[in-house]
Short mmCIF file of C-alpha atoms in Angstrom, two decimals:
data_model
loop_
_atom_site.label_atom_id
_atom_site.label_comp_id
_atom_site.label_asym_id
_atom_site.label_seq_id
_atom_site.Cartn_x
_atom_site.Cartn_y
_atom_site.Cartn_z
CA MET A 1 0.00 0.00 0.00
CA THR A 2 1.01 3.61 -0.36
CA TYR A 3 -0.24 7.11 0.30
CA CYS A 4 0.13 10.13 -1.97
CA LEU A 5 -1.68 13.45 -1.89
CA ALA A 6 -1.73 16.75 -3.73
CA ILE A 7 -3.16 20.07 -2.55
CA LYS A 8 -4.30 23.07 -4.59
CA VAL A 9 -4.38 26.51 -2.95
CA ASN A 10 -4.43 30.02 -4.37
CA ASP A 11 -0.64 30.30 -4.19
CA GLY A 12 0.14 27.03 -5.93
CA LEU A 13 0.35 23.27 -5.46
CA VAL A 14 1.80 20.87 -2.89
CA PHE A 15 2.66 17.23 -3.61
CA ALA A 16 3.57 14.61 -1.01
CA SER A 17 4.16 10.87 -1.05
CA ASP A 18 5.61 8.03 0.96
CA SER A 19 8.05 5.56 -0.62
CA ARG A 20 7.15 2.19 0.89
CA THR A 21 6.24 -0.62 -1.52
CA ASN A 22 6.49 -3.60 0.81
CA ALA A 23 6.38 -3.97 4.59
CA GLY A 24 6.64 -7.65 5.43
CA VAL A 25 7.95 -9.10 8.65
CA ASP A 26 11.46 -9.61 7.28
CA GLN A 27 11.57 -7.14 4.39
CA VAL A 28 10.84 -3.47 3.90
CA ALA A 29 11.22 -2.09 0.38
CA SER A 30 10.87 1.45 -0.94
CA TYR A 31 10.49 3.12 -4.31
CA SER A 32 9.90 6.77 -5.20
CA LYS A 33 6.30 7.51 -6.16
CA MET A 34 6.88 11.15 -7.11
CA HIS A 35 7.95 11.82 -10.70
CA THR A 36 8.64 15.25 -12.21
CA PHE A 37 8.58 16.38 -15.83
CA SER A 38 10.06 19.74 -16.76
CA THR A 39 9.98 21.20 -20.27
CA GLU A 40 9.88 24.74 -21.59
CA GLY A 41 6.84 26.55 -20.25
CA ARG A 42 5.53 23.63 -18.20
CA GLN A 43 6.18 21.89 -14.90
CA LEU A 44 4.32 18.65 -14.22
CA VAL A 45 4.34 16.19 -11.32
CA LEU A 46 3.04 12.62 -11.35
CA LEU A 47 2.24 10.67 -8.16
CA SER A 48 1.64 6.91 -8.39
CA ALA A 49 -0.13 4.26 -6.32
CA GLY A 50 -1.01 0.66 -7.02
CA ASN A 51 0.72 -2.26 -8.70
CA LEU A 52 4.44 -1.44 -8.87
CA ALA A 53 5.01 -3.12 -12.24
CA THR A 54 2.18 -1.09 -13.78
CA THR A 55 3.25 2.20 -12.21
CA GLN A 56 6.85 1.72 -13.34
CA SER A 57 5.68 0.82 -16.83
CA VAL A 58 3.42 3.89 -17.04
CA VAL A 59 6.14 6.26 -15.83
CA ALA A 60 8.69 4.71 -18.20
CA ARG A 61 6.25 5.07 -21.11
CA VAL A 62 5.53 8.73 -20.27
CA ARG A 63 9.27 9.48 -20.14
CA ARG A 64 9.92 7.59 -23.38
CA ASP A 65 7.14 9.42 -25.22
CA LEU A 66 8.58 12.72 -24.05
CA ARG A 67 12.15 11.76 -24.95
CA GLU A 68 11.23 10.42 -28.40
CA ASN A 69 8.81 13.28 -29.11
CA ALA A 70 5.85 10.96 -29.65
CA GLU A 71 2.75 12.29 -31.40
CA VAL A 72 1.18 12.85 -27.97
CA ASN A 73 3.40 13.51 -24.96
CA LEU A 74 3.52 15.72 -21.87
CA GLY A 75 5.72 18.23 -23.69
CA MET A 76 3.05 19.11 -26.25
CA VAL A 77 -0.36 18.75 -24.51
CA ALA A 78 -2.35 21.96 -24.72
CA ASP A 79 -3.53 22.05 -21.11
CA MET A 80 -3.64 20.04 -17.89
CA GLN A 81 -6.87 18.28 -18.84
CA ASP A 82 -5.19 17.02 -22.01
CA ALA A 83 -2.31 15.83 -19.81
CA ALA A 84 -4.78 13.88 -17.65
CA GLU A 85 -6.40 12.35 -20.73
CA TYR A 86 -2.98 11.31 -22.06
CA VAL A 87 -1.97 9.71 -18.74
CA GLY A 88 -5.32 7.92 -18.63
CA ARG A 89 -4.71 6.42 -22.06
CA VAL A 90 -1.22 5.28 -21.08
CA ILE A 91 -2.60 3.68 -17.88
CA ARG A 92 -5.18 1.70 -19.87
CA GLU A 93 -2.66 0.53 -22.45
CA GLU A 94 0.04 -0.45 -19.96
CA GLY A 95 -2.52 -2.04 -17.65
CA VAL A 96 -3.64 -4.34 -20.45
CA LYS A 97 -0.03 -5.46 -21.00
CA HIS A 98 0.44 -6.47 -17.37
CA GLY A 99 -3.12 -7.38 -16.45
CA GLU A 100 -3.31 -11.03 -17.50
CA ALA A 101 0.08 -12.05 -16.11
CA VAL A 102 -0.50 -10.28 -12.79
CA ALA A 103 -4.06 -11.60 -12.48
CA ALA A 104 -2.78 -15.16 -13.05
CA ALA A 105 -0.50 -14.68 -10.06
CA GLY A 106 -3.45 -13.59 -7.93
CA PHE A 107 -2.69 -9.87 -7.83
CA SER A 108 -4.29 -6.72 -9.22
CA ALA A 109 -2.50 -4.82 -11.98
CA GLU A 110 -4.43 -1.62 -11.32
CA ALA A 111 -2.65 1.67 -10.71
CA THR A 112 -3.94 5.14 -9.88
CA PHE A 113 -2.16 8.45 -10.50
CA ILE A 114 -2.36 12.11 -9.57
CA ILE A 115 -1.04 14.52 -12.18
CA GLY A 116 -0.66 18.20 -11.49
CA GLY A 117 1.27 21.26 -12.51
CA GLN A 118 1.13 24.32 -14.71
CA ILE A 119 1.44 24.93 -18.45
CA TRP A 120 2.57 28.42 -19.44
CA GLU A 121 0.23 31.12 -18.04
CA GLN A 122 -2.69 28.75 -17.43
CA LEU A 123 -3.86 28.13 -13.88
CA PRO A 124 -2.19 25.28 -11.97
CA ARG A 125 -4.45 22.21 -11.80
CA LEU A 126 -4.63 18.74 -10.27
CA PHE A 127 -6.26 15.57 -11.60
CA LEU A 128 -6.74 12.11 -10.13
CA VAL A 129 -6.60 9.52 -12.91
CA TYR A 130 -8.24 6.13 -12.25
CA PRO A 131 -7.09 2.74 -13.60
CA GLN A 132 -9.87 2.89 -16.20
CA GLY A 133 -8.45 6.15 -17.57
CA ASN A 134 -11.21 8.48 -16.39
CA PHE A 135 -10.33 11.31 -14.01
CA ILE A 136 -11.57 13.93 -11.56
CA THR A 137 -10.18 17.28 -10.45
CA THR A 138 -10.28 19.38 -7.28
CA SER A 139 -13.18 21.62 -6.26
CA LYS A 140 -13.81 24.49 -3.85
CA GLN A 141 -15.19 21.99 -1.34
CA THR A 142 -12.32 19.52 -1.79
CA PRO A 143 -9.09 21.32 -2.80
CA PHE A 144 -6.97 18.18 -2.44
CA LEU A 145 -6.67 14.71 -3.98
CA GLN A 146 -5.50 11.45 -2.38
CA ILE A 147 -4.54 8.02 -3.68
CA GLY A 148 -3.64 4.85 -1.84
CA GLU A 149 -4.27 4.57 1.90
CA ALA A 150 -6.22 7.82 2.14
CA LYS A 151 -8.57 7.47 5.11
CA TYR A 152 -6.18 8.06 8.02
CA GLY A 153 -4.77 11.31 6.67
CA LYS A 154 -7.98 12.87 5.36
CA ALA A 155 -9.30 14.40 8.59
CA ILE A 156 -6.49 16.93 8.99
CA LEU A 157 -6.84 17.97 5.35
CA ASP A 158 -10.59 18.51 5.78
CA ARG A 159 -10.00 20.69 8.83
CA VAL A 160 -7.08 22.80 7.60
CA ILE A 161 -6.95 23.12 3.82
CA GLN A 162 -8.82 26.02 2.21
CA ALA A 163 -8.20 28.04 -0.94
CA ASP A 164 -6.42 30.82 1.00
CA THR A 165 -4.18 28.45 2.99
CA SER A 166 -0.55 29.42 2.42
CA LEU A 167 1.80 27.09 0.56
CA ASP A 168 3.93 26.52 3.66
CA GLU A 169 0.87 25.71 5.76
CA ALA A 170 -0.37 23.35 3.06
CA ALA A 171 3.03 21.63 2.99
CA LEU A 172 3.00 21.21 6.78
CA CYS A 173 -0.53 19.84 6.61
CA ALA A 174 0.57 17.33 3.96
CA LEU A 175 3.38 16.06 6.23
CA VAL A 176 1.02 15.76 9.20
CA SER A 177 -1.42 13.87 6.98
CA LEU A 178 1.38 11.46 6.03
CA ASP A 179 2.43 11.08 9.67
CA SER A 180 -1.15 10.29 10.74
CA THR A 181 -1.30 7.61 8.06
CA MET A 182 2.07 6.09 8.98
CA ARG A 183 1.04 5.90 12.64
CA SER A 184 -2.03 3.81 11.77
CA ASN A 185 -0.72 1.78 8.82
CA LEU A 186 2.73 0.20 8.70
CA THR A 187 2.53 -0.28 4.93
CA VAL A 188 2.99 3.49 4.53
CA GLY A 189 6.45 4.74 5.45
CA PRO A 190 9.48 6.91 4.71
CA PRO A 191 11.38 8.24 2.94
CA LEU A 192 8.75 10.95 2.52
CA GLU A 193 8.88 13.25 -0.50
CA LEU A 194 7.45 16.77 -0.41
CA LEU A 195 7.33 19.27 -3.25
CA SER A 196 5.88 22.78 -3.17
CA TYR A 197 5.19 24.59 -6.44
CA ARG A 198 4.50 28.33 -6.42
CA LYS A 199 1.98 29.53 -8.99
CA ASP A 200 3.49 31.06 -12.17
CA SER A 201 7.08 30.31 -11.13
CA LEU A 202 7.42 27.49 -13.70
CA ARG A 203 10.18 26.03 -11.49
CA LEU A 204 10.25 22.97 -9.25
CA GLU A 205 12.64 24.15 -6.56
CA ASP A 206 11.18 23.52 -3.11
CA TYR A 207 11.67 19.79 -2.60
CA LEU A 208 12.41 17.65 0.45
CA CYS A 209 13.14 13.96 0.86
CA LEU A 210 12.84 13.03 4.55
CA SER A 211 14.27 9.76 5.87
CA GLU A 212 12.88 8.01 8.93
CA ASP A 213 15.58 9.49 11.17
CA ASP A 214 15.52 12.98 9.66
CA PRO A 215 15.76 15.51 12.55
CA TYR A 216 13.08 17.80 11.15
CA LEU A 217 10.61 14.95 10.59
CA SER A 218 11.26 13.60 14.11
CA ARG A 219 10.68 17.05 15.61
CA LEU A 220 7.51 17.59 13.59
CA LYS A 221 6.07 14.23 14.67
CA GLN A 222 6.92 14.83 18.32
CA CYS A 223 5.46 18.34 18.30
CA TRP A 224 2.24 17.22 16.60
CA ASN A 225 1.80 14.35 19.05
CA GLU A 226 2.36 16.59 22.08
CA LYS A 227 -0.06 19.25 20.81
CA LEU A 228 -2.73 16.63 20.10
CA LEU A 229 -2.43 15.16 23.60
CA GLN A 230 -2.62 18.62 25.14
CA ALA A 231 -5.65 19.54 23.02
CA PHE A 232 -7.35 16.33 24.16
CA LYS A 233 -6.67 17.14 27.81
CA ASP A 234 -8.10 20.66 27.31
CA LEU A 235 -11.43 19.42 25.98
CA PRO A 236 -14.48 20.38 28.11
CA SER A 237 -15.51 17.72 30.63
CA PHE A 238 -18.80 15.80 30.55
CA HIS A 239 -21.69 17.29 32.49
CA TRP A 240 -21.65 14.39 34.98
CA GLU A 241 -18.02 15.16 35.87
CA SER A 242 -19.00 18.71 36.83
CA ALA A 243 -21.91 17.36 38.90
CA LYS A 244 -19.60 14.95 40.74
CA GLN A 245 -17.13 17.74 41.51
CA LYS A 246 -19.94 19.90 42.96
CA LEU A 247 -21.20 16.94 45.03
CA HIS A 248 -17.71 16.23 46.31
CA ARG A 249 -17.20 19.87 47.34
CA GLY A 250 -20.57 19.91 49.09
#
C-alpha cells in the first residue's frame, strides 16, 4: 500500500508521497512515487499508487514518449486536462499489457495516479486519474486529492486546507497527513517526499526527501503528538463530571 496526496491553494500546489512498496515481517522495500517532468513553459508532477510493475511501466512510457517526441506527450499537450487524458490512455494501455500475467499470479494490476502542474500562463491544476483512464479534479469543497491509503490522513486535510491556505501551511498539513497515516498503517512509510510549487514560477525548486531518522521529521512528529495530547486534555468535561465535583465539594 502507499499514500500520496496533492493540494491546490491560491498560491500554488503541494505534492507529497511516501516511498514504501512492501512492509513484510522480514523485508521493507521502498520506491519513489513522485515523478517530475520539466519542459519549456511547463512543470508537471506525477504521483503513483497501485501495482508497482504497472506504475513503473506507465512512468517509463511517459518518459519515453517525451524523450522520443511521440505524437502525444507531456511536452506538447495543450492544457492540464489534455495531460490527464494522455496519462489515462497510457494507464489503460500499460494495464492491459500487465493485467493477465498479474491476475494469473493472484494480484491486481491496477494503478492510480495524480497529475498536477502548470502549463505556461494557465492556472495550476490537479487531476486524479483512475485505472480505467477516467479522471476527476479538485473543487472548492475539496481542494486536495489522495490516492492509496487515504482514510487516516484525510481528517487533517478537511479541517485545515482552504483556498487561501498558504503554501507553507499546506506543505505542513501534507506532512502531518502522512504522519497520521504512517502511525495507523505500517505499509505506509518513509522516505517521505514533499514538493511545493509556487503559482506562475514554472520552477520545481522547493523539494524535500525526509528519511525516517531525519531531525526535522522527528521534531515535527513529536510536536504534533504533544499538541494533540494537550488539546485532548483541554477538551471540556462531561456534564456528569461537573456534577460529581460539585457533590464532592458539598
